[in-house]
Amino acid sequence: MVDLTKEMADLMSALGRPQGKGGRAVLFVSAYSGEGVSTVAREYARCEAAFANKPVWLVDADLHAQRQMLEMGQDTQRFGPPGPLSRATPDGSAFFTLSPHGHDAAGAPIADEAYLVARPFLDRRLWVTRFRAKNMAPGQRVKLFDRTTYWQSLRRHAESIIVDAPAMDRSPAALQLAPLMDGVVLVVSEGDGDVQARIDLKNDLEQVGGKVLGLVYNRARQPSKTALRRPFGGVAVL
């Protein structure tokens, strides 16, 4: 697994520490699939957890490709042994809704939050969520829910909430989530994709009310040459 400790420490320094009593929610997203968003979000959450006074939550918002909990569970050297599964909502809310609603064997409705679980790592300093897509019934669909208390409720229990969103070429989820976050970090990989698409993504995020904090320039092909930059006039980014 790629070690981005130094790079994420620089990003933490650039973004500053979360302020106030409520936890800060930061969304990570890219214009194209395969640019390393999940890796960057996971490594950033791990580094935040090392210094946080309260737990850090990594929310896997790519509801159709849940990988974060699996990746962390396979790397116990970096994340420690996983703890038991637990509920992932403090107040019974969820950031998504299923249609039609599910029902158990007795015919009772299944709440949306029952499809979301969390597992602790790093001695309960880092929690990661997983959407139970396998529990969906045939014909059910899941979509993000804009009117939810989930994020505000989770803020009261977390120092930081790191949200791993699917790339824009696969889903517009980031545009729905960005206005609910305290900031957005874009991830761009070296040599791939169209520059204009990245600019358009930044503009689209800001148009819906998202606050772009900066950009992580993922130079995975040349890890020894990673350097700090300031694109878009934002905070210092990688």
PDB file of C-alpha atoms in Angstrom, residues 11 184-188 198 212-218 229-232 234-238:
ATOM      1  CA  LEU A  11      -2.062  18.611   3.736  1.00  0.00           C
ATOM      2  CA  VAL A 184     -13.873  20.001  -0.529  1.00  0.00           C
ATOM      3  CA  VAL A 185     -10.446  18.710  -1.570  1.00  0.00           C
ATOM      4  CA  LEU A 186      -9.989  17.779  -5.230  1.00  0.00           C
ATOM      5  CA  VAL A 187      -7.643  14.945  -6.205  1.00  0.00           C
ATOM      6  CA  VAL A 188      -5.891  15.016  -9.573  1.00  0.00           C
ATOM      7  CA  ARG A 198     -11.011  19.593 -13.388  1.00  0.00           C
ATOM      8  CA  VAL A 212     -13.058  24.129  -2.473  1.00  0.00           C
ATOM      9  CA  LEU A 213     -10.150  24.164  -0.020  1.00  0.00           C
ATOM     10  CA  GLY A 214      -7.493  22.993  -2.434  1.00  0.00           C
ATOM     11  CA  LEU A 215      -6.217  20.254  -4.654  1.00  0.00           C
ATOM     12  CA  VAL A 216      -4.085  17.174  -4.064  1.00  0.00           C
ATOM     13  CA  TYR A 217      -1.804  16.580  -7.009  1.00  0.00           C
ATOM     14  CA  ASN A 218      -1.353  12.811  -6.953  1.00  0.00           C
ATOM     15  CA  ARG A 229       1.689  23.496  -5.139  1.00  0.00           C
ATOM     16  CA  ARG A 230      -1.040  26.145  -4.944  1.00  0.00           C
ATOM     17  CA  PRO A 231      -3.411  25.644  -7.889  1.00  0.00           C
ATOM     18  CA  PHE A 232      -6.687  27.563  -8.096  1.00  0.00           C
ATOM     19  CA  GLY A 234      -6.360  27.770  -2.702  1.00  0.00           C
ATOM     20  CA  VAL A 235      -4.532  26.395   0.306  1.00  0.00           C
ATOM     21  CA  ALA A 236      -1.178  24.702  -0.053  1.00  0.00           C
ATOM     22  CA  VAL A 237      -1.835  21.346  -1.667  1.00  0.00           C
ATOM     23  CA  LEU A 238       0.165  18.414  -2.933  1.00  0.00           C
TER      24      LEU A 238
END
